[in-house]
CSV table of C-alpha atoms and ligand atoms in Angstrom, one decimal:
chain,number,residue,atom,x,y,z
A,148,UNK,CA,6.4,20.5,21.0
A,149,UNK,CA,3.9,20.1,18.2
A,150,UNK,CA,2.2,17.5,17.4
A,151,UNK,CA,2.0,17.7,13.6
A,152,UNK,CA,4.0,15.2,11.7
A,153,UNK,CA,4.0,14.5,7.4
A,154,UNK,CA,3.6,11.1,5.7
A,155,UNK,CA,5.5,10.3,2.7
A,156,UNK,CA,4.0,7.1,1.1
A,157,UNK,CA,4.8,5.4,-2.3
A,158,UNK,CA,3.1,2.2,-2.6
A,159,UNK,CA,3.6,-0.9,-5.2
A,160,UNK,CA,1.7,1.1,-7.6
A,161,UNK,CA,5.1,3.3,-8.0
A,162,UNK,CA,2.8,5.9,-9.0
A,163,UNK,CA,4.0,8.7,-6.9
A,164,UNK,CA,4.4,10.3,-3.9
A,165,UNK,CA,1.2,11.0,-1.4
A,166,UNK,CA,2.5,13.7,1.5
A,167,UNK,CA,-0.3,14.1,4.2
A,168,UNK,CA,-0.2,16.4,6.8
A,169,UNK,CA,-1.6,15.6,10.0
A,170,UNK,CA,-2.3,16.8,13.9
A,171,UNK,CA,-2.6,14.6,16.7
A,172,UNK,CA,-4.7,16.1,19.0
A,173,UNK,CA,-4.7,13.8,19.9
A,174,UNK,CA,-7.2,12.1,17.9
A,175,UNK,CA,-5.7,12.0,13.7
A,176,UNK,CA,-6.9,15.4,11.9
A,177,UNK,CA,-5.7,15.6,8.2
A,178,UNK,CA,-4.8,18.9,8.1
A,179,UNK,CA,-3.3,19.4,4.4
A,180,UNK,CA,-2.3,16.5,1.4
A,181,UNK,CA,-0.3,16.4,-1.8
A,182,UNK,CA,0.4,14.2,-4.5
A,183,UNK,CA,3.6,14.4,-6.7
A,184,UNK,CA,3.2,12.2,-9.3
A,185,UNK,CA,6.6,10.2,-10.5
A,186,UNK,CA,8.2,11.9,-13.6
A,187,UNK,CA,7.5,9.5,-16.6
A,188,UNK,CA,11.3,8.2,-17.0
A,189,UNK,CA,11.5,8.0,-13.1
A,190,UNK,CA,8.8,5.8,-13.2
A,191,UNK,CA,10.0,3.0,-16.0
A,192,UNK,CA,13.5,3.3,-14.2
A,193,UNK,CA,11.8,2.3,-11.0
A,194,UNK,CA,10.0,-0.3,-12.7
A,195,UNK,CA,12.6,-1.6,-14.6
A,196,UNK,CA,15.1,-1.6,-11.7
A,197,UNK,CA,12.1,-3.2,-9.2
A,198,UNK,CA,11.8,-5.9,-11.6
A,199,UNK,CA,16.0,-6.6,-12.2
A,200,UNK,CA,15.4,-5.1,-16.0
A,201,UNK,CA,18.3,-2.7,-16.1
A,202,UNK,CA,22.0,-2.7,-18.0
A,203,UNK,CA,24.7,-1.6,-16.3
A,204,UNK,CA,25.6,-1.2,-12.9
A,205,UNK,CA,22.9,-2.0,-10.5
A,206,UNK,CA,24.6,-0.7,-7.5
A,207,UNK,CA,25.4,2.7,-9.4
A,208,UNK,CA,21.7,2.7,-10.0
A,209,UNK,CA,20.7,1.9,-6.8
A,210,UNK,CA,22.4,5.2,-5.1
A,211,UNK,CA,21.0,7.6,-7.6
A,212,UNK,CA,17.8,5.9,-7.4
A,213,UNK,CA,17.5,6.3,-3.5
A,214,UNK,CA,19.1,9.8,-4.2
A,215,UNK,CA,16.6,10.9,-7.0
A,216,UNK,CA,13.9,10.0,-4.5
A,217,UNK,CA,15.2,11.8,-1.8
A,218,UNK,CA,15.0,14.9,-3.4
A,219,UNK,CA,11.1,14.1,-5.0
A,220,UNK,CA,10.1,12.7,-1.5
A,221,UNK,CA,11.5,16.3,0.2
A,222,UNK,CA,10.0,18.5,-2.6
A,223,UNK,CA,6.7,16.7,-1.4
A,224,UNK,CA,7.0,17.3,2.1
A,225,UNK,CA,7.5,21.0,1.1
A,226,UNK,CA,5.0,20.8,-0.9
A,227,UNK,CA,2.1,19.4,1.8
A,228,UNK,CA,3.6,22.0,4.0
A,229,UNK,CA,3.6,25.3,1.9
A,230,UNK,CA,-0.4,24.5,1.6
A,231,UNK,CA,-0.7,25.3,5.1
A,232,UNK,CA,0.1,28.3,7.1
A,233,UNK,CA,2.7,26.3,9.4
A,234,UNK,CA,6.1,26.1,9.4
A,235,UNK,CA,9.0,23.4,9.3
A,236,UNK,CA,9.4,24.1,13.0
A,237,UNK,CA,6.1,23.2,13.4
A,238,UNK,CA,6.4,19.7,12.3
A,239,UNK,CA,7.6,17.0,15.1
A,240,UNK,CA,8.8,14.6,12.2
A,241,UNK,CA,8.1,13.6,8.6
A,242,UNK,CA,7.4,9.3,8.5
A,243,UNK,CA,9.0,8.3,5.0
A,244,UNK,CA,7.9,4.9,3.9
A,245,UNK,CA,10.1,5.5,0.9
A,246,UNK,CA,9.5,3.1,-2.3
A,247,UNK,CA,9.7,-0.9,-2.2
A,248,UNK,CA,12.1,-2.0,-4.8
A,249,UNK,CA,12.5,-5.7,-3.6
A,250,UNK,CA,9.9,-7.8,-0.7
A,251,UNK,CA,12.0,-11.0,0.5
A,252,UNK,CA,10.6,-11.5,3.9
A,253,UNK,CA,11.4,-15.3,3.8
A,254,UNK,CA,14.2,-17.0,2.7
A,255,UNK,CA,17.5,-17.6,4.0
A,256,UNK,CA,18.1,-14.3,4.0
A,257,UNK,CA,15.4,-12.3,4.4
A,258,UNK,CA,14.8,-8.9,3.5
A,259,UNK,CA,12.6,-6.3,2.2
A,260,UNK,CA,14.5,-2.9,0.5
A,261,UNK,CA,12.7,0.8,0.9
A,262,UNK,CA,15.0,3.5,-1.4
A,263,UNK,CA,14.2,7.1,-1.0
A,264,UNK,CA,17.3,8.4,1.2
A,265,UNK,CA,15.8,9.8,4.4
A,266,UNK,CA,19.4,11.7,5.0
A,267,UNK,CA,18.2,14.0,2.1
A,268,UNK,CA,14.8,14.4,3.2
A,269,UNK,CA,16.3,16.0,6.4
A,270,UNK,CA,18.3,18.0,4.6
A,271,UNK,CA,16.4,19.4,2.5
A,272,UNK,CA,13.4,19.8,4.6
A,273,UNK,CA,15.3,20.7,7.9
A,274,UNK,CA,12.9,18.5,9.5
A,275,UNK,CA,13.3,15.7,11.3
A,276,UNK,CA,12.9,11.9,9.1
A,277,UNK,CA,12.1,9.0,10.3
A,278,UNK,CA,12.4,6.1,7.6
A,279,UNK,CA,13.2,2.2,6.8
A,280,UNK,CA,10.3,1.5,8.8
A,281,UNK,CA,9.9,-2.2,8.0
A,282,UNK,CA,12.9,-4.0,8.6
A,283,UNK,CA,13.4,-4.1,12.2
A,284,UNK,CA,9.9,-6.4,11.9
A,285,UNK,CA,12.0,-8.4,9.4
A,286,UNK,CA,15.1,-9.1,11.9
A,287,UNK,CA,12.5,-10.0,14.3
A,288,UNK,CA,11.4,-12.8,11.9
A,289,UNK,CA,8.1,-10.9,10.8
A,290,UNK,CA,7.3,-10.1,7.5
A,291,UNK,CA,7.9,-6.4,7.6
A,292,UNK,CA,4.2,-6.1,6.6
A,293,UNK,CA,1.5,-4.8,6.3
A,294,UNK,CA,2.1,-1.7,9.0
A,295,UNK,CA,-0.8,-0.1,8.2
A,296,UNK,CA,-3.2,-2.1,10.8
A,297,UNK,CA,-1.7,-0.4,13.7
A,298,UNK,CA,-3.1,3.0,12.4
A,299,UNK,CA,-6.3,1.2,11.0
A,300,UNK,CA,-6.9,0.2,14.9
A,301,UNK,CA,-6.0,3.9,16.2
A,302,UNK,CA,-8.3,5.4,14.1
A,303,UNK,CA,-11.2,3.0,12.1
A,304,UNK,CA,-12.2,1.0,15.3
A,305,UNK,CA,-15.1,0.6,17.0
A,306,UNK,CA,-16.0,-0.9,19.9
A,307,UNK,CA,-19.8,-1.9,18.8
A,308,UNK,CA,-18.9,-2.6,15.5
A,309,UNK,CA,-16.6,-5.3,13.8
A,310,UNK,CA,-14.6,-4.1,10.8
A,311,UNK,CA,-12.9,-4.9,7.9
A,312,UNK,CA,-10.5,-2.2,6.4
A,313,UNK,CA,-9.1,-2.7,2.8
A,314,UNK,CA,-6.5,-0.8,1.3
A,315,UNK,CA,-6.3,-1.3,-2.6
A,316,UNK,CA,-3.0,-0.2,-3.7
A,317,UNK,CA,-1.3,-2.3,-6.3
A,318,UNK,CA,-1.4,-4.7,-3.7
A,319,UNK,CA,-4.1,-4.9,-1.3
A,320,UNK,CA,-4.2,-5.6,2.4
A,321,UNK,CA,-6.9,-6.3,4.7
A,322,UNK,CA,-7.1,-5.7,8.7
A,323,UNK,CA,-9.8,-7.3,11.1
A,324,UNK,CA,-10.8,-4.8,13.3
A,325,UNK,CA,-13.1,-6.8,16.0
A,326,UNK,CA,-15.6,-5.3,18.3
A,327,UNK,CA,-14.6,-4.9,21.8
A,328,UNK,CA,-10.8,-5.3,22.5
A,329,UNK,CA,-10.4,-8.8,19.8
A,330,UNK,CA,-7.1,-9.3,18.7
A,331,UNK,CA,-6.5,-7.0,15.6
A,332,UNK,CA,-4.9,-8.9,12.6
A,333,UNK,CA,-4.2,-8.7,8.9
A,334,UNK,CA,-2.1,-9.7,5.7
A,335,UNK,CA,-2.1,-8.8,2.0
A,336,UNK,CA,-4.8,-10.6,0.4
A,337,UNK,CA,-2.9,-10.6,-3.2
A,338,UNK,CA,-2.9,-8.0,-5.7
A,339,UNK,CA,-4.7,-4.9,-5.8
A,340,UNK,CA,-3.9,-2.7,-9.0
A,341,UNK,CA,-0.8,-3.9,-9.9
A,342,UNK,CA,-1.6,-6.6,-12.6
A,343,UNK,CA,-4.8,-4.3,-14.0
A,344,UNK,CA,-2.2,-1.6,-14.0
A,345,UNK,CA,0.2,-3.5,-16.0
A,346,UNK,CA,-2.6,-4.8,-18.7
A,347,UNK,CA,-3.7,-1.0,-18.9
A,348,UNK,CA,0.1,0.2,-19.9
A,349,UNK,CA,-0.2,-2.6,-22.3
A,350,UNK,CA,-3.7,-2.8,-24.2
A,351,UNK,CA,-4.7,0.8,-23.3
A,352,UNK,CA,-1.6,2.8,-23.0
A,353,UNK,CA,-3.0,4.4,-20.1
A,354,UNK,CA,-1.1,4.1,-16.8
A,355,UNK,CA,-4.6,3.0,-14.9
A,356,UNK,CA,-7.8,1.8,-16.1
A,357,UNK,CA,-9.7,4.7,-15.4
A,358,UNK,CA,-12.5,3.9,-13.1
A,359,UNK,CA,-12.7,0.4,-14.5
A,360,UNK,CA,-14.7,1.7,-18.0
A,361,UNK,CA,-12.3,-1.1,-19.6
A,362,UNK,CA,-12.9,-4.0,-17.4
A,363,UNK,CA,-16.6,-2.9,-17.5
A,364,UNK,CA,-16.8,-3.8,-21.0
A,365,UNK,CA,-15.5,-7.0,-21.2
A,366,UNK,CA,-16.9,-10.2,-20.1
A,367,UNK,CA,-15.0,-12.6,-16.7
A,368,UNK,CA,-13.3,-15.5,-18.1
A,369,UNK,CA,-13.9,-18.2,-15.5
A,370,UNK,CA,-11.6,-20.6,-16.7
A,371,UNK,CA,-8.7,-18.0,-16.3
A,372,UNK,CA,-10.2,-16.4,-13.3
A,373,UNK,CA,-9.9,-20.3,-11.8
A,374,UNK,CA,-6.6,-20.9,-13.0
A,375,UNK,CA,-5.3,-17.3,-11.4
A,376,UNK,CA,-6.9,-18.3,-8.1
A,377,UNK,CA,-5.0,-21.7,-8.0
A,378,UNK,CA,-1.6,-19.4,-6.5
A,379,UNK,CA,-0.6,-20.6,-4.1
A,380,UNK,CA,-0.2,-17.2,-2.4
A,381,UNK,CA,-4.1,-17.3,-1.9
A,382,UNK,CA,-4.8,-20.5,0.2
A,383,UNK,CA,-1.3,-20.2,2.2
A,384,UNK,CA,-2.3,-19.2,5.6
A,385,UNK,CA,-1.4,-15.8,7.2
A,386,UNK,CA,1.3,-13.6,8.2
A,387,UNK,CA,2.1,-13.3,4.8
A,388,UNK,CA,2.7,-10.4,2.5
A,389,UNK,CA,3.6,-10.0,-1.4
A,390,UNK,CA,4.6,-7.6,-3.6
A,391,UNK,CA,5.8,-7.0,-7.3
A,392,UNK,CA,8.6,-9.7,-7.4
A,393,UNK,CA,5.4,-12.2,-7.2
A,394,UNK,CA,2.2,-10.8,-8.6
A,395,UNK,CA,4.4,-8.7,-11.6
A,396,UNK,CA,4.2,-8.8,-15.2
A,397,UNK,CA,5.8,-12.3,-15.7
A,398,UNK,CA,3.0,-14.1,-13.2
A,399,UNK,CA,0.2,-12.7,-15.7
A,400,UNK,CA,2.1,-13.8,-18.8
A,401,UNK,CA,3.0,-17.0,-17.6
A,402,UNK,CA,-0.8,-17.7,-16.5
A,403,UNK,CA,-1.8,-16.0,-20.2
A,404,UNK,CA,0.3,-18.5,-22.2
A,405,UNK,CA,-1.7,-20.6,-24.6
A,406,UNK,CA,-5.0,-18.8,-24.2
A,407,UNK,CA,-6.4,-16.1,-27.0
A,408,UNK,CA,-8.6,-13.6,-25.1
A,409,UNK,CA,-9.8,-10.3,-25.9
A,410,UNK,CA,-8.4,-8.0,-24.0
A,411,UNK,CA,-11.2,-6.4,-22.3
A,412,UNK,CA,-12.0,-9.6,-21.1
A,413,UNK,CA,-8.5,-10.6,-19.4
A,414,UNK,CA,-9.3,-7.0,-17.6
A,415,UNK,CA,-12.2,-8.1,-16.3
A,416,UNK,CA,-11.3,-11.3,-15.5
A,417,UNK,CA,-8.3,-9.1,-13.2
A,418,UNK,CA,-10.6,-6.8,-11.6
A,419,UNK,CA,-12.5,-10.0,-10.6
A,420,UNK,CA,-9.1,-11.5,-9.4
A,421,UNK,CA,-8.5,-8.6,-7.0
A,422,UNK,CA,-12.5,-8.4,-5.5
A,423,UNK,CA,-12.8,-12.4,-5.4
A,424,UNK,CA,-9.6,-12.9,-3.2
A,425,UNK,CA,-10.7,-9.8,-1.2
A,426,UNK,CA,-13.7,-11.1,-0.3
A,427,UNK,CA,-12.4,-14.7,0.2
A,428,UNK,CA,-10.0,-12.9,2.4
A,429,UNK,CA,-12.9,-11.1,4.2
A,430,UNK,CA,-14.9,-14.0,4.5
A,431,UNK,CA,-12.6,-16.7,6.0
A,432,UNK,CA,-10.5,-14.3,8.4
A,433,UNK,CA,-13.7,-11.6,9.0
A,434,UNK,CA,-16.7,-13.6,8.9
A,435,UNK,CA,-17.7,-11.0,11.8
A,436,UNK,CA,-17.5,-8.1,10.0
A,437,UNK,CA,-20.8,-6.1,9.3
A,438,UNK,CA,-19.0,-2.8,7.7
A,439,UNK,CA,-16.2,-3.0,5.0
A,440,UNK,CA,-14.4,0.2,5.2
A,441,UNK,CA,-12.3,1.1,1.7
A,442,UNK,CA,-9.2,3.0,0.9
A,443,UNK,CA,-6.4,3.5,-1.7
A,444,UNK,CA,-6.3,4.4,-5.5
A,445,UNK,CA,-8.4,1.5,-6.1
A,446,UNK,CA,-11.1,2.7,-4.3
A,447,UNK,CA,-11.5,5.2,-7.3
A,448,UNK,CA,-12.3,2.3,-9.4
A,449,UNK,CA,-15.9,2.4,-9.8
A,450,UNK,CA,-16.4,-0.9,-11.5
A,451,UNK,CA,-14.0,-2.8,-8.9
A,452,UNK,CA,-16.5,-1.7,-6.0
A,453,UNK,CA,-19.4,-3.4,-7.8
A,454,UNK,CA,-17.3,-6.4,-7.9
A,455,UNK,CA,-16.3,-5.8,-4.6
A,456,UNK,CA,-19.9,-5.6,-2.8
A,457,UNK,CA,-21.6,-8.6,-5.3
A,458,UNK,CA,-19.0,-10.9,-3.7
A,459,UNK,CA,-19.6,-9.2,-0.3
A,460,UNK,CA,-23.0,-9.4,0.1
A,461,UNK,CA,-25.7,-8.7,3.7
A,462,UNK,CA,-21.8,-6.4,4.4
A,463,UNK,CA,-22.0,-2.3,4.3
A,464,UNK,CA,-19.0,-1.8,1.9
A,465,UNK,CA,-18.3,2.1,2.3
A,466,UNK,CA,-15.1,4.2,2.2
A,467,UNK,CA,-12.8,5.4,4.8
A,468,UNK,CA,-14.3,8.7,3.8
A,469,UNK,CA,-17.3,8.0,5.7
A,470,UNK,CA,-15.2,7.7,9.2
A,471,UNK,CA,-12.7,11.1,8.6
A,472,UNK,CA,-9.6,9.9,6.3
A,473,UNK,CA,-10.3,10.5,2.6
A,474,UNK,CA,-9.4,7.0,1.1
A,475,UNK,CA,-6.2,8.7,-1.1
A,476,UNK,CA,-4.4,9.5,2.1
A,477,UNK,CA,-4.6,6.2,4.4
A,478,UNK,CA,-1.5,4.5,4.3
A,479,UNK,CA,0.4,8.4,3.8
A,480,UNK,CA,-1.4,8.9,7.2
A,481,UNK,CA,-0.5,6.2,8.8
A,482,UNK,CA,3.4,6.6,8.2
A,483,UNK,CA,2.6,10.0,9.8
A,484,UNK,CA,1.0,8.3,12.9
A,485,UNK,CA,4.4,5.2,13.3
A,486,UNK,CA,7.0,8.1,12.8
A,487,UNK,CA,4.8,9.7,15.9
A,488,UNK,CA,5.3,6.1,17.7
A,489,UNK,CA,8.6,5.8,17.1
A,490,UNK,CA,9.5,9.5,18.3
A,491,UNK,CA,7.6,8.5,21.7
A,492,UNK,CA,9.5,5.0,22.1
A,493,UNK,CA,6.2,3.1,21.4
A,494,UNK,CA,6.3,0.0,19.0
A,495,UNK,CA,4.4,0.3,15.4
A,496,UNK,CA,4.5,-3.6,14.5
A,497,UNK,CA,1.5,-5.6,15.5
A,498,UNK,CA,3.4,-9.2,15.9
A,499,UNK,CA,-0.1,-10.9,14.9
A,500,UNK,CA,-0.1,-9.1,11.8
A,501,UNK,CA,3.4,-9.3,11.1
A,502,UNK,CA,4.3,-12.9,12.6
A,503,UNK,CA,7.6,-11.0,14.2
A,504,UNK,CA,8.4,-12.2,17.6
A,505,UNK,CA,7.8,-9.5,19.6
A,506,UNK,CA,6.4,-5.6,19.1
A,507,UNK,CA,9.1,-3.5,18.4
A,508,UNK,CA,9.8,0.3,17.8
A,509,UNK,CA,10.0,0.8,13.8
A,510,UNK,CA,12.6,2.6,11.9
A,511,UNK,CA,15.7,5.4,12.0
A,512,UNK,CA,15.8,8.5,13.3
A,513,UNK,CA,17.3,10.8,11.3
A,514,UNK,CA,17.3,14.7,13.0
A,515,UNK,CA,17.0,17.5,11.4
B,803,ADP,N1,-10.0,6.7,-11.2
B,803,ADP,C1,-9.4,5.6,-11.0
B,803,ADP,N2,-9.9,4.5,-11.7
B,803,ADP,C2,-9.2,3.3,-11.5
B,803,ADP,N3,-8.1,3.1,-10.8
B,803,ADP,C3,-7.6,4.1,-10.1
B,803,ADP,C4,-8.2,5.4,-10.2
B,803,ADP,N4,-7.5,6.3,-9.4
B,803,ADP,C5,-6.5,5.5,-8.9
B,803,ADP,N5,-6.5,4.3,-9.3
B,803,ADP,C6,-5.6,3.1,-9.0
B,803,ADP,O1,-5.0,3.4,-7.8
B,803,ADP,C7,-3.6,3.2,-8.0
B,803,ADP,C8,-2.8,4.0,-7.0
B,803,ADP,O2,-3.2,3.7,-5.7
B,803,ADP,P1,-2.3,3.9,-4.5
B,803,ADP,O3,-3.2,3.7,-3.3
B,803,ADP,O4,-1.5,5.1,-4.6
B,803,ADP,O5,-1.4,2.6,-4.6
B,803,ADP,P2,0.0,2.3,-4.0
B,803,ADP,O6,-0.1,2.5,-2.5
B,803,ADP,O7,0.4,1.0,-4.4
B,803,ADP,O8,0.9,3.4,-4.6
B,803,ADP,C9,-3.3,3.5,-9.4
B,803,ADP,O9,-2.1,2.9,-9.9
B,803,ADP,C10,-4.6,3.0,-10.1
B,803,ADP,O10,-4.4,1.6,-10.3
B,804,MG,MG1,0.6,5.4,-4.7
């Protein structure tokens, strides 16, 4: 059997699909990556839907959402795989994290909701799918997130060395990586991209703030940045994880109400947001760590990093670049590596991450 498997990611950016093609042998070797961005109309549909903005029927747009990206999330997986000289026979599995359109992990009923039907994956792909990857952490009371650490700890740690990987998506997560054998843990420290994102569709009409040129020019606004900081998601102590139904549009608004800032500034003041509660993050739950190893879109944003390593400072604050995974591919990577658990019975939670009560093998199998 071979030991190549492809991960499928979308994160809360809802930007698009990254497919990474890996081989386990056994150490992680990224063999071949694609990105297929998310048609315009796709995306405002998935945005719209995500944030319960839609007319009409939402179960009717639920199934030809999951179906629609089935058939994007396939086309990917083709896509990673016609750039390399290997065959669908030669992949073990394909790990589809599929897209986040709701993150309920508490609550009476708790839940979190990944769309992207794995049944067309197979199809399509005649490879075998393994998908809804977070939820069996949520029956077992855990928070369905973040997954990523496991992988972070397979292939980012070191025994001399205590660590601190980031991933910036539009929301970012952090995992501890101690020297020796310590305990690995992590959460989401709050929002990544998401809210600079949002500010960019509006003031710039650009879906991303391109290498933070925006936020660069404008000036922190303290007594916002204060006011952001008072959420109560940053002080509440972990396993927690947050998404789009939190940090979205309306938070920003809500917190914007009343005050009459120039635009550039409320950027700034958001790029801030996301490095100061990184850092905090860092600093209370990682004192130990010497090296601060970056990944995910926002590690593209050059102005972020400066924030990022002023409030980080006597740390090395590199990217995962630096240690064999280009920072784009990550969390695509590490959906690669759980569908590779799963298919050898081994659990992909990390209950002191997650706060479920017990390790447990993540998601479906759905054979080719
Ligand atoms: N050159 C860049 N400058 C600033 N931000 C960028 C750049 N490239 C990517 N990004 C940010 O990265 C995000 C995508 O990151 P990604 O890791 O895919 O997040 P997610 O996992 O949430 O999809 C974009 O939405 C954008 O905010
Ligand atoms: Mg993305």
């Amino acid at each position: 059997m071979s030991d190549c498997f492809i991960g499928l990611m979308s994160g809360t950016s809802t930007d698009g699909v990254d497919a990474a093609l890996l081989e386990f042998i056994p150490a992680a070797r990224l063999l071949n990556t694609c990105f297929l961005p998310y048609p315009q109309l796709l995306r405002e549909a998935l945005l719209n839907f995500a944030g319960g903005n839609y007319a009409g029927d939402a179960i009717d747009q639920l199934g030809a959402l999951d179906n629609e990206l089935g058939e994007l999330f396939a086309e990917a997986a083709l896509a990673v795989l016609a750039k390399t000289r290997l065959s669908r026979a030669d992949i073990a599995a394909i790990g589809s994290h599929g897209q986040t359109v709701r993150h309920r992990p508490a609550g009476e009923h708790p839940f979190t909701l990944q769309i992207s039907d794995p049944n067309v994956i197979a199809a399509r792909t005649g490879i075998t799918t393994v998908a809804d990857f977070r939820r069996r952490d949520v029956a077992l009371g855990g928070q369905g997130a973040p997954l990523v650490p496991a992988f972070h700890n397979a292939v980012f740690a070191d025994r001399k060395e205590t660590r601190a990987v980031v991933n910036i998506g539009g929301i970012a997560n952090m995992t501890l990586l101690p020297a020796e054998s310590g305990v690995v843990s992590g959460f989401d420290t709050g929002p990544g991209n998401l809210l600079m994102d949002a500010w960019s569709r509006a003031h710039l009409q650009q879906p991303h703030d391109k290498n933070g040129a925006f936020a660069a020019s404008g000036t922190v606004n303290a007594v916002l940045l204060q006011a952001l900081l008072t959420d109560e998601y940053f002080q509440r102590q972990p396993p927690k994880s947050t998404g789009r139904e939190h940090f979205g549009e309306m938070w920003l608004a809500e917190r914007l109400r009343g005050r009459n800032l120039a635009p550039a500034d409320v950027m700034a003041t958001l790029c801030e947001l996301t490095a100061h509660s990184i850092a905090d993050a860092i600093t209370s739950h990682a004192p130990h760590a010497t090296r601060v190893l970056l990944c995910g879109g926002g590690a593209h944003n050059t102005h972020l990093l400066k924030c990022l390593a002023a409030n980080l400072p006597h740390r090395t604050v590199t990217t995962t670049k630096d240690f064999g995974i280009h920072p784009d591919w990550v969390e695509a990577a590490a959906f690669a590596w759980l569908a590779r658990e799963t298919l050898a019975g081994r659990p992909g939670n990390l209950p002191a991450v997650t706060g479920a009560r017990q390790p447990t093998m993540l998601g479906a199998i759905y054979s080719a």
